[in-house]
Tab-separated table of C-alpha atoms in Angstrom:
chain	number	residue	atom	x	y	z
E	1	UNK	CA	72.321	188.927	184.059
E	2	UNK	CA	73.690	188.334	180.408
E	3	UNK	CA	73.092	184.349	180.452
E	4	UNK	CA	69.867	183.678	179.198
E	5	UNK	CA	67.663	181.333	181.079
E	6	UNK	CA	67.311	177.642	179.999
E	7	UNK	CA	64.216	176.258	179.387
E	8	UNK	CA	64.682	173.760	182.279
E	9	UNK	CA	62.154	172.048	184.945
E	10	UNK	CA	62.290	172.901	188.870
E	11	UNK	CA	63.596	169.032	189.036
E	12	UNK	CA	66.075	169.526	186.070
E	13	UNK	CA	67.475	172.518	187.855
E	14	UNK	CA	67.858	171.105	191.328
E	15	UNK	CA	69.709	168.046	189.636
E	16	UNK	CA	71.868	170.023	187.815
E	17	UNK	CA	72.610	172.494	190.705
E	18	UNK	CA	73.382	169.425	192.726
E	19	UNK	CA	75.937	168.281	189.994
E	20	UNK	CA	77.611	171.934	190.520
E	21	UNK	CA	77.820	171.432	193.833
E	22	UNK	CA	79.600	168.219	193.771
E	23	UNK	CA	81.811	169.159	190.829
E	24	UNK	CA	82.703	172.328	192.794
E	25	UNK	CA	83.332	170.411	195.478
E	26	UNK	CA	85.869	167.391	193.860
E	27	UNK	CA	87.712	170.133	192.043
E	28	UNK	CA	87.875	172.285	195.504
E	29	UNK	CA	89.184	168.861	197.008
E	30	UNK	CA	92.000	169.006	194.476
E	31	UNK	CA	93.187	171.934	195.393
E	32	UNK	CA	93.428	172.051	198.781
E	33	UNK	CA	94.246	168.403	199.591
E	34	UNK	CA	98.009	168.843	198.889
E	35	UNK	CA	98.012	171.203	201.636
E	36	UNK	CA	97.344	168.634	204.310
E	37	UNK	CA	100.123	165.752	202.324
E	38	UNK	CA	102.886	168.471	202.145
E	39	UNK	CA	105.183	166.475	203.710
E	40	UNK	CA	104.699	163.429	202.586
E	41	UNK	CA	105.172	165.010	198.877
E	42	UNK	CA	107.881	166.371	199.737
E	43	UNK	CA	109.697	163.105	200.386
E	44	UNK	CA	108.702	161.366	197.847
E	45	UNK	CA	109.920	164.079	195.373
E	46	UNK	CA	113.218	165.034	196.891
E	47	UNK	CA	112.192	168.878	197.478
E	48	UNK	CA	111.930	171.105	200.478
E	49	UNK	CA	108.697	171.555	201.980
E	50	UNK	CA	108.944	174.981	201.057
E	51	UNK	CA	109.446	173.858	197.576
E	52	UNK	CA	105.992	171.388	197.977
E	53	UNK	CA	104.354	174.385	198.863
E	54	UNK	CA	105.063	176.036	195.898
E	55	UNK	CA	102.887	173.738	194.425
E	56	UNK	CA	99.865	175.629	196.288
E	57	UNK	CA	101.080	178.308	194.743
E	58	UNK	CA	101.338	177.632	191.226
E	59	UNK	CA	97.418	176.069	191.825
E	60	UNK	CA	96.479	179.483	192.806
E	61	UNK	CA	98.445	181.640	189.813
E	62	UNK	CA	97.288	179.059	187.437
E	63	UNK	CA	93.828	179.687	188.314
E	64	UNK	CA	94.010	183.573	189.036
E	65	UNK	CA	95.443	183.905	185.437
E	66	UNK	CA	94.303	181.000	183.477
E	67	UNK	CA	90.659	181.352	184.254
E	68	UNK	CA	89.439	184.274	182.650
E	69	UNK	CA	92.519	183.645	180.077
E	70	UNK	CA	90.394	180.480	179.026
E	71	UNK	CA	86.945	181.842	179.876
E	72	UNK	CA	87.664	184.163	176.951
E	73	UNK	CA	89.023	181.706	174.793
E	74	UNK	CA	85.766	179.502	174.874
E	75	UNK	CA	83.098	182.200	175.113
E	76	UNK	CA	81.090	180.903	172.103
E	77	UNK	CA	80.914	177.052	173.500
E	78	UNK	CA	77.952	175.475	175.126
E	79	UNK	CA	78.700	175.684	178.905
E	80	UNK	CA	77.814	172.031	179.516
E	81	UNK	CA	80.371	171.541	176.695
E	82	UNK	CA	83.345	173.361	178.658
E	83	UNK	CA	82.174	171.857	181.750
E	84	UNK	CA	82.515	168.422	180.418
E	85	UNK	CA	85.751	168.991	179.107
E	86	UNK	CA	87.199	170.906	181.816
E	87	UNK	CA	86.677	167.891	184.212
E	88	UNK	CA	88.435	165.089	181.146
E	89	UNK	CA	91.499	167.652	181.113
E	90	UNK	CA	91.344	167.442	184.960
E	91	UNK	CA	91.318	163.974	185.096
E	92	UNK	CA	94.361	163.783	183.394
E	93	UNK	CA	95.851	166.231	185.122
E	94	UNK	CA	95.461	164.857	188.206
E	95	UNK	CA	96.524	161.496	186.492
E	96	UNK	CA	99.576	162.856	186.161
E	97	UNK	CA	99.628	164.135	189.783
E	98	UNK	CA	99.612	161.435	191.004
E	99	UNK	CA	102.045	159.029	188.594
E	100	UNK	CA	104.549	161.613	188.140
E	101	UNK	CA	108.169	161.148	190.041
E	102	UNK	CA	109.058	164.467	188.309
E	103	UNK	CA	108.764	167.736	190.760
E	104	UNK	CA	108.981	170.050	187.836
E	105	UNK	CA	106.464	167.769	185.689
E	106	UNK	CA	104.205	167.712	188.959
E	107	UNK	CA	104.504	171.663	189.251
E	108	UNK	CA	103.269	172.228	185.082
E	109	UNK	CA	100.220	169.688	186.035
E	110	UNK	CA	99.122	171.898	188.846
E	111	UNK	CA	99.632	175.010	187.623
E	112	UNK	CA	97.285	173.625	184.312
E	113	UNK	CA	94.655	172.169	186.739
E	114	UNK	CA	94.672	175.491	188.315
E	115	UNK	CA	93.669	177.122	185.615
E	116	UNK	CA	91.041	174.389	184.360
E	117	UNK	CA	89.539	174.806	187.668
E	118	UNK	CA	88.762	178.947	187.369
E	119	UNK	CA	87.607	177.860	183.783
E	120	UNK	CA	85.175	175.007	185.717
E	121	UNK	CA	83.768	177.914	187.753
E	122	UNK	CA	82.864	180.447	185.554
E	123	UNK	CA	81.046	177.767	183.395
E	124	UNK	CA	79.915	176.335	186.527
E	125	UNK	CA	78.078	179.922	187.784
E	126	UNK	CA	76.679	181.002	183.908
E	127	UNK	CA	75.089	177.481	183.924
E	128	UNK	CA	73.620	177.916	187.601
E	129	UNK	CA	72.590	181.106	186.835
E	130	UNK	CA	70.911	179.491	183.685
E	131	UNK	CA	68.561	177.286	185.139
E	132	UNK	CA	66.947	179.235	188.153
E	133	UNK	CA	64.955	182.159	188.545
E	134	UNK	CA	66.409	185.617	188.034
E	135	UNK	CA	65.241	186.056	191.503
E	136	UNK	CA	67.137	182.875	193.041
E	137	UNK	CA	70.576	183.783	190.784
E	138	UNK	CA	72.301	184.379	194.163
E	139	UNK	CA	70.940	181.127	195.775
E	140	UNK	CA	72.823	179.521	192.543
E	141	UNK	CA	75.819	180.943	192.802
E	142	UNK	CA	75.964	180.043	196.753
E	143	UNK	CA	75.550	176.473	195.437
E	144	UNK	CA	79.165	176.722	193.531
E	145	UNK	CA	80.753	178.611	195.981
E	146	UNK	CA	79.582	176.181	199.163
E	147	UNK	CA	80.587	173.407	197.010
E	148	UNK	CA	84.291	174.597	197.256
E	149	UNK	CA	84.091	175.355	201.114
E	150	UNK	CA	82.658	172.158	202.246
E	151	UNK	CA	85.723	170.894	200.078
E	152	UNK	CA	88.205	172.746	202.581
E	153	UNK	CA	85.900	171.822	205.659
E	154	UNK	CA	85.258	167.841	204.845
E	155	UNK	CA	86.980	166.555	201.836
E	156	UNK	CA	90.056	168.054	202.708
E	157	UNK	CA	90.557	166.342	206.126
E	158	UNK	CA	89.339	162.888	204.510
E	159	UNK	CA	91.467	163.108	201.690
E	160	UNK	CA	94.656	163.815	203.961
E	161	UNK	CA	93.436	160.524	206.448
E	162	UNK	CA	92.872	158.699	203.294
E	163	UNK	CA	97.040	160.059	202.290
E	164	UNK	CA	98.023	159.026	205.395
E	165	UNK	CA	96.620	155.134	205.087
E	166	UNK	CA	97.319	154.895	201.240
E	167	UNK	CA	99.781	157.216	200.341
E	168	UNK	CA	99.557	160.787	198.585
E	169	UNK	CA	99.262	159.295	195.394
E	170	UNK	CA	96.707	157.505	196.781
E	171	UNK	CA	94.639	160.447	197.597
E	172	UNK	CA	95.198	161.840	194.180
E	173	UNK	CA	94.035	158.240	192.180
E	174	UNK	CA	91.088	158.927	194.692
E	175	UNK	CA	90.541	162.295	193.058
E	176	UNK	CA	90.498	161.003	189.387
E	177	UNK	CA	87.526	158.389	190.032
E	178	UNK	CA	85.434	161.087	191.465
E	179	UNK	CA	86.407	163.384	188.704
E	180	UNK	CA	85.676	160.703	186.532
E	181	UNK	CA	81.970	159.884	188.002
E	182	UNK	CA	81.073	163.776	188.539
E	183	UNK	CA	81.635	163.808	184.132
E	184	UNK	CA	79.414	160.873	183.717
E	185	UNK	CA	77.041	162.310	185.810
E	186	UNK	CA	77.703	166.181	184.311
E	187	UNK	CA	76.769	164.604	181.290
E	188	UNK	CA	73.499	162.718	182.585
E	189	UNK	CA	71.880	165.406	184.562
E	190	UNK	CA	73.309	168.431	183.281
E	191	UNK	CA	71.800	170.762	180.405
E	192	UNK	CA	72.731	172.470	177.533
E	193	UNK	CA	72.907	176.182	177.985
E	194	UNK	CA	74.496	177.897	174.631
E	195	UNK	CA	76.537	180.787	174.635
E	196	UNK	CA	74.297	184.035	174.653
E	197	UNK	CA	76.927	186.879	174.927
E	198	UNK	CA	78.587	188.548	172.374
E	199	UNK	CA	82.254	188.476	171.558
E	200	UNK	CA	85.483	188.431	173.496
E	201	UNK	CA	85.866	192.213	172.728
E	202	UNK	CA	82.607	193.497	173.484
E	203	UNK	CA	82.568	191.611	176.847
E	204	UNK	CA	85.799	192.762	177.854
E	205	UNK	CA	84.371	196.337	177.568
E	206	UNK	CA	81.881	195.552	180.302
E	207	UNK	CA	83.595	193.143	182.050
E	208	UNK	CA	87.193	195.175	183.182
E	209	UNK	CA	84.490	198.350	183.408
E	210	UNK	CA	85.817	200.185	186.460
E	211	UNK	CA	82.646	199.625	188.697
E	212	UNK	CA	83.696	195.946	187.891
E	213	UNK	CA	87.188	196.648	189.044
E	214	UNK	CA	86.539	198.235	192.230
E	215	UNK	CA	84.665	195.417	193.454
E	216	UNK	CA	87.307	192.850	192.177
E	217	UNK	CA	89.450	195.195	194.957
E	218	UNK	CA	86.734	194.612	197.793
E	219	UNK	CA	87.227	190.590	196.917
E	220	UNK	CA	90.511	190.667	197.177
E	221	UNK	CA	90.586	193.071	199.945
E	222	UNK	CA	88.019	190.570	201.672
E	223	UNK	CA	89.479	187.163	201.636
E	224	UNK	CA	93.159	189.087	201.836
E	225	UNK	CA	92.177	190.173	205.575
E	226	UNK	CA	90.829	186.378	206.277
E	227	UNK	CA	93.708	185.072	205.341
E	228	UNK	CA	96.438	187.024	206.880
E	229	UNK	CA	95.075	186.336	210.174
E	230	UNK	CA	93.903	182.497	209.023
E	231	UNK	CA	97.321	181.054	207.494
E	232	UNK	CA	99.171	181.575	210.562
E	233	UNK	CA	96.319	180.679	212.932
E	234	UNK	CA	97.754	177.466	214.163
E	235	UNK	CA	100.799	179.658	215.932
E	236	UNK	CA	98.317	182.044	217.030
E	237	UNK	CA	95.987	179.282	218.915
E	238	UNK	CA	99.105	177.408	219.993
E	239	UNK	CA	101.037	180.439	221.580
E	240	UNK	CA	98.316	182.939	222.308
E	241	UNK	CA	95.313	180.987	223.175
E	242	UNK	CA	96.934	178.016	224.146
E	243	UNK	CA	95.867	175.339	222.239
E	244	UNK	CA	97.793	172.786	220.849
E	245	UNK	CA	97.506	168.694	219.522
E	246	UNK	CA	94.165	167.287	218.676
E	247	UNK	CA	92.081	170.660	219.715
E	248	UNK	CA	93.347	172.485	216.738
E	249	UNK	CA	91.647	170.448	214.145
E	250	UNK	CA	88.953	170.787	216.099
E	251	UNK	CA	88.920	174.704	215.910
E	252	UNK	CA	89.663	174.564	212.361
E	253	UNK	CA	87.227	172.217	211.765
E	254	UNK	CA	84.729	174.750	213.547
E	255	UNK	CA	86.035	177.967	211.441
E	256	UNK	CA	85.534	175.030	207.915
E	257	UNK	CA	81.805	174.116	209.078
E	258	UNK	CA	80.686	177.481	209.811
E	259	UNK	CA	82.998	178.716	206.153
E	260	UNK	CA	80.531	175.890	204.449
E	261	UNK	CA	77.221	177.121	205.955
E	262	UNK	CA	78.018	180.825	205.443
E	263	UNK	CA	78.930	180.378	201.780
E	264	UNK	CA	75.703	178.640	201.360
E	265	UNK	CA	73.427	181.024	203.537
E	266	UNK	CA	75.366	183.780	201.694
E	267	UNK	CA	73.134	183.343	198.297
E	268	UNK	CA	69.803	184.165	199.929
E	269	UNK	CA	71.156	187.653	201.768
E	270	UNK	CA	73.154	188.311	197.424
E	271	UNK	CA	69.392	187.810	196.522
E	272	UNK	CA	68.029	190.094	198.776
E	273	UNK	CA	70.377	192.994	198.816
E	274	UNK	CA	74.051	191.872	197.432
E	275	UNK	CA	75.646	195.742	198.223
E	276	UNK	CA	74.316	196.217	201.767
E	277	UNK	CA	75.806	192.362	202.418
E	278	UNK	CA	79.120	193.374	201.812
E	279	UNK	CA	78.819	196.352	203.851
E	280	UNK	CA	77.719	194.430	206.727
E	281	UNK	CA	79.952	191.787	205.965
E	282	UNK	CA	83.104	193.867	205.985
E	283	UNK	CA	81.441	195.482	209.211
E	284	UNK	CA	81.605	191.769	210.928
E	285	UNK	CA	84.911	190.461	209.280
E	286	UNK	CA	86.771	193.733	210.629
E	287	UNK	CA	85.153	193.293	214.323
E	288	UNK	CA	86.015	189.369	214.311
E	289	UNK	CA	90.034	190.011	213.904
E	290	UNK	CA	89.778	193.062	216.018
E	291	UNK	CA	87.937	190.458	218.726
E	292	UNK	CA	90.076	187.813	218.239
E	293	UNK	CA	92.987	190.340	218.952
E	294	UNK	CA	91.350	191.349	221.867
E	295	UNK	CA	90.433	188.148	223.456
E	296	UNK	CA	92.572	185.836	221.804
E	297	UNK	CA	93.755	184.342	225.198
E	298	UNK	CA	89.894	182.905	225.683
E	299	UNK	CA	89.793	179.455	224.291
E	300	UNK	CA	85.831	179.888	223.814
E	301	UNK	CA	85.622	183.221	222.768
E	302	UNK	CA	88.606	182.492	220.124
E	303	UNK	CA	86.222	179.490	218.825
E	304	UNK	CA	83.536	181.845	218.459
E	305	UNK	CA	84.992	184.156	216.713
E	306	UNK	CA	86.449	181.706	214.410
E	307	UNK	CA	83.262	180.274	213.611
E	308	UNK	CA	81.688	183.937	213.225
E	309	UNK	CA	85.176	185.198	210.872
E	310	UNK	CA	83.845	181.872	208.892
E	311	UNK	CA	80.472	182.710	208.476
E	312	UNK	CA	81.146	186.664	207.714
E	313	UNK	CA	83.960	186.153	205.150
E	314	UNK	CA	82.890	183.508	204.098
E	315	UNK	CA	79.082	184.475	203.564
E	316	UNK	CA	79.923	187.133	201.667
E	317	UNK	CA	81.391	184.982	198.307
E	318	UNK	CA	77.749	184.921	196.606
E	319	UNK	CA	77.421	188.713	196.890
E	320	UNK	CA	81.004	189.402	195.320
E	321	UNK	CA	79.987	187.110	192.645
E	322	UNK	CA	76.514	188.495	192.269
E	323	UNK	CA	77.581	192.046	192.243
E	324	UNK	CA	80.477	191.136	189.733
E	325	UNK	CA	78.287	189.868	187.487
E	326	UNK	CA	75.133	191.935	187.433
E	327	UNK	CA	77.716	194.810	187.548
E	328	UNK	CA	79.369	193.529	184.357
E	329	UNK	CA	76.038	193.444	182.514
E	330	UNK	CA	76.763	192.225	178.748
E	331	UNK	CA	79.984	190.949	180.007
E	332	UNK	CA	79.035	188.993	182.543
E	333	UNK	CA	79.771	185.827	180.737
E	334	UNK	CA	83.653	187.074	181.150
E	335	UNK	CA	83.113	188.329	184.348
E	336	UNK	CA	82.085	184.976	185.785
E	337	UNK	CA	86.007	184.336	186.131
E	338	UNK	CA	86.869	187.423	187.552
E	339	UNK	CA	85.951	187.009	191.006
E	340	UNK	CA	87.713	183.925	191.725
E	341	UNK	CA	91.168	185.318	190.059
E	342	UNK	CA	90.506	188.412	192.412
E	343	UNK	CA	89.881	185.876	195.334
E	344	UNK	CA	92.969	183.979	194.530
E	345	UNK	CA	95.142	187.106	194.424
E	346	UNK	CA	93.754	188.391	197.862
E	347	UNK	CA	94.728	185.293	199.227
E	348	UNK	CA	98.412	185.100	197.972
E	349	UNK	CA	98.094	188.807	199.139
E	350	UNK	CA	97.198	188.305	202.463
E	351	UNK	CA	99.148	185.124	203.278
E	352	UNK	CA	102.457	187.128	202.248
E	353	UNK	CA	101.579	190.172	204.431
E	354	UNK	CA	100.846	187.989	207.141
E	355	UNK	CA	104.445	186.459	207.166
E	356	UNK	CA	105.893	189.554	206.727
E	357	UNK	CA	104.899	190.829	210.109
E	358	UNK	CA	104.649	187.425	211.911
E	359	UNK	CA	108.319	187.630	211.396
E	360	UNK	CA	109.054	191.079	211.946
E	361	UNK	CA	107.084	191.098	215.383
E	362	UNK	CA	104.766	188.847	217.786
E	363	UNK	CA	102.176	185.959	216.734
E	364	UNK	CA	99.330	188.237	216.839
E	365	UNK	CA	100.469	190.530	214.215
E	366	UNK	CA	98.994	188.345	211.826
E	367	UNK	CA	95.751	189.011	212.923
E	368	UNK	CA	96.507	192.845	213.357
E	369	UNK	CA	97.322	192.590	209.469
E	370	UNK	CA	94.282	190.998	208.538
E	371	UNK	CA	92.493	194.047	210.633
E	372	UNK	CA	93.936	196.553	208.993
E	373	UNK	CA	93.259	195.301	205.795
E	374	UNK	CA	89.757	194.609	206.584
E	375	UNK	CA	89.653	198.297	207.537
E	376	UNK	CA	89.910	199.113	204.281
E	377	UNK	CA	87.578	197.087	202.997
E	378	UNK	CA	84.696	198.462	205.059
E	379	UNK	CA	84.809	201.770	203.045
E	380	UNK	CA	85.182	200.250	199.774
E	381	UNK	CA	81.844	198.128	200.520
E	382	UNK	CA	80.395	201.045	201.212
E	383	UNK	CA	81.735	202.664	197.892
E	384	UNK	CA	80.386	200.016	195.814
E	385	UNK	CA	77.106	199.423	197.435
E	386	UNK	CA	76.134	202.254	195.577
E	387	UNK	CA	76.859	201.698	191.824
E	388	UNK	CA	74.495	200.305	189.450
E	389	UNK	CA	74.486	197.730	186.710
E	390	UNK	CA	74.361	199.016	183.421
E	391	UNK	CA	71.090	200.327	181.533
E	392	UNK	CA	70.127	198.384	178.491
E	393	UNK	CA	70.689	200.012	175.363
E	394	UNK	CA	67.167	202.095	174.180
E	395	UNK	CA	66.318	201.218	170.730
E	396	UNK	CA	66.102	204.390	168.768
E	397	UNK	CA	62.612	204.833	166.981
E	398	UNK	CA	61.968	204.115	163.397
């Protein structure tokens, strides 16, 4: 790891880590929470719901390409610093999420918190890193990334009950207190970790290194298969398995508990052996679609299997992370940002391929597209299990 550790306590550490968490979590929350108001945004805005969506969209691009674009840019600041002011430009644009009457001004403020976001966690995994262990680094990571999945799993549902009482612009003035309390408290509990790396150049070298690439490919490869099958698996319950009304939520909810735990158990397995976790990750992500194609007319086996495609996919975030990082060596300060960008494109990746063939053929092809991309990513895991961080320079002799 290229962030050095700060001098920090076992208390000072778990405080911080919690702040992570819960900053990981509010920004995760808005994200995602416009995906449950959709409709209601759509009114008030005069668009299409197809055109709300494309605020989802923008989110996603915004983060994919702004992260790493401003990762770079502040690569010399204190990491408490751009944490601090990552959540003030959030709050205001959020703010204006939620005052605007514009569409098009409403589409610029996501695509900018978007971006803001990816920036909030690559500072938000070089601190964690920071103030742990070398031997707990993937523990710390887990913290971020669970942070973001209990988001989709709790905060999302609450936000969209709290929509549907208040108003979407409720939801979203919601959003800007707890922004506003996580910076007070990022501020209180938080330390100061300076920039160790070198420059934007040098990093860049190590960072973008093909080793670094390939598994940027396995994330995207990853989280592409989960959610070909995942973004169409309301048609798939309703016309394959049968399920319909309330009992959806509650299989979603079941896939967004067991996506929580798994990104949080995930960090002990990147500790122990990050490459041989994504094998056998890809290994269980490939044999949950191919299960749920099987015996996707089993209401309890299909909830199973959900909650085991959570856990597997989902588990495996920490190790991409991990491996992304440690891979990068020197330029793992850039790196940090990679992952998520990689994540983000998977996902745009995967949702589009699994239109494509729910359209072109029968509700479960979704699910067959999300196998055959996981396919892939078994040998790739296995391809990238074996590389090995970078040596250290050796200082010549005098």
């Amino acid at each position: 790891m290229s962030t050095q550790q700060a001098a920090v306590g076992p208390r000072s550490a778990t405080r911080a880590l919690a702040m992570l968490f819960v900053g990981a979590f509010v920004m995760g929350s808005s994200e995602l929470l416009i995906v449950g108001l959709l409709d209601l945004v759509a009114d008030d805005l005069r668009v299409s719901v197809s055109s709300a969506g494309t605020l989802v969209t923008c989110y996603a691009l915004g983060l994919a390409i702004g992260g790493p674009i401003l990762t770079a840019l502040t690569m010399r600041l204190d990491r408490r610093t751009v944490l601090c002011g990552t959540l003030v430009l959030a709050i205001a644009c959020n703010g204006v999420v939620a005052l605007s009457t514009n569409y098009e001004l409403t589409l610029v403020a996501r695509t900018f918190t978007g971006a803001f976001a990816g920036l909030f966690d690559a500072a938000a995994f070089a601190l964690g890193i920071a103030v742990v262990r070398p031997d707990r680094a993937g523990r710390a990571l887990a913290v971020v990334i669970s942070g973001v999945a209990v988001s989709a799993a709790v905060g999302v549902p609450l936000g969209t009950l709290l929509g549907q009482s208040l108003g979407w612009r409720g939801s979203y003035c919601a959003i800007v207190a707890l922004i506003a309390i996580t910076l007070i408290a990022t501020m209180a509990f938080v330390p100061s970790v300076p920039n160790t790396g070198g420059g934007v150049g040098n990093q860049a070298k190590f960072a973008f290194a093909p080793r670094v690439l390939a598994v940027l490919v396995l994330c995207a490869l990853v989280f592409g298969s989960t959610f070909a099958a995942l973004t169409y698996i309301v048609p798939f319950l309703r016309d394959v398995t049968g399920v319909s009304g309330g009992l959806v939520s509650a299989f979603l909810l079941a896939y967004g508990i067991a996506a929580a735990v798994g990104s949080f158990g995930g960090g002990w397995f990147a500790d122990r052996n990050a490459g041989r976790t994504l094998m056998a990750g890809s290994i269980a992500t490939a044999g949950s679609l191919a299960a749920l194609h099987l015996f996707g007319s089993n209401p309890f086996l299909v909830s199973l299997l959900l909650v085991a495609l959570g856990l597997c996919a989902m588990g495996m975030g920490p190790s991409l992370q991990y491996r992304v990082v440690t891979l990068a060596g020197p330029g793992g300060q850039l790196a940090q940002s990679l992952p998520a960008s990689a994540i983000n494109l998977g996902i745009a990746f995967g949702s589009f391929a699994g239109g494509i063939a729910l359209s072109a053929f029968t509700t479960t092809a979704a699910v067959l597209t999300g196998l055959v991309i996981a396919t892939v990513a078994v040998p790739v895991a296995w391809v990238t299990g074996r590389f090995e961080p970078p040596k250290p320079p050796v200082e010549r002799a005098r």
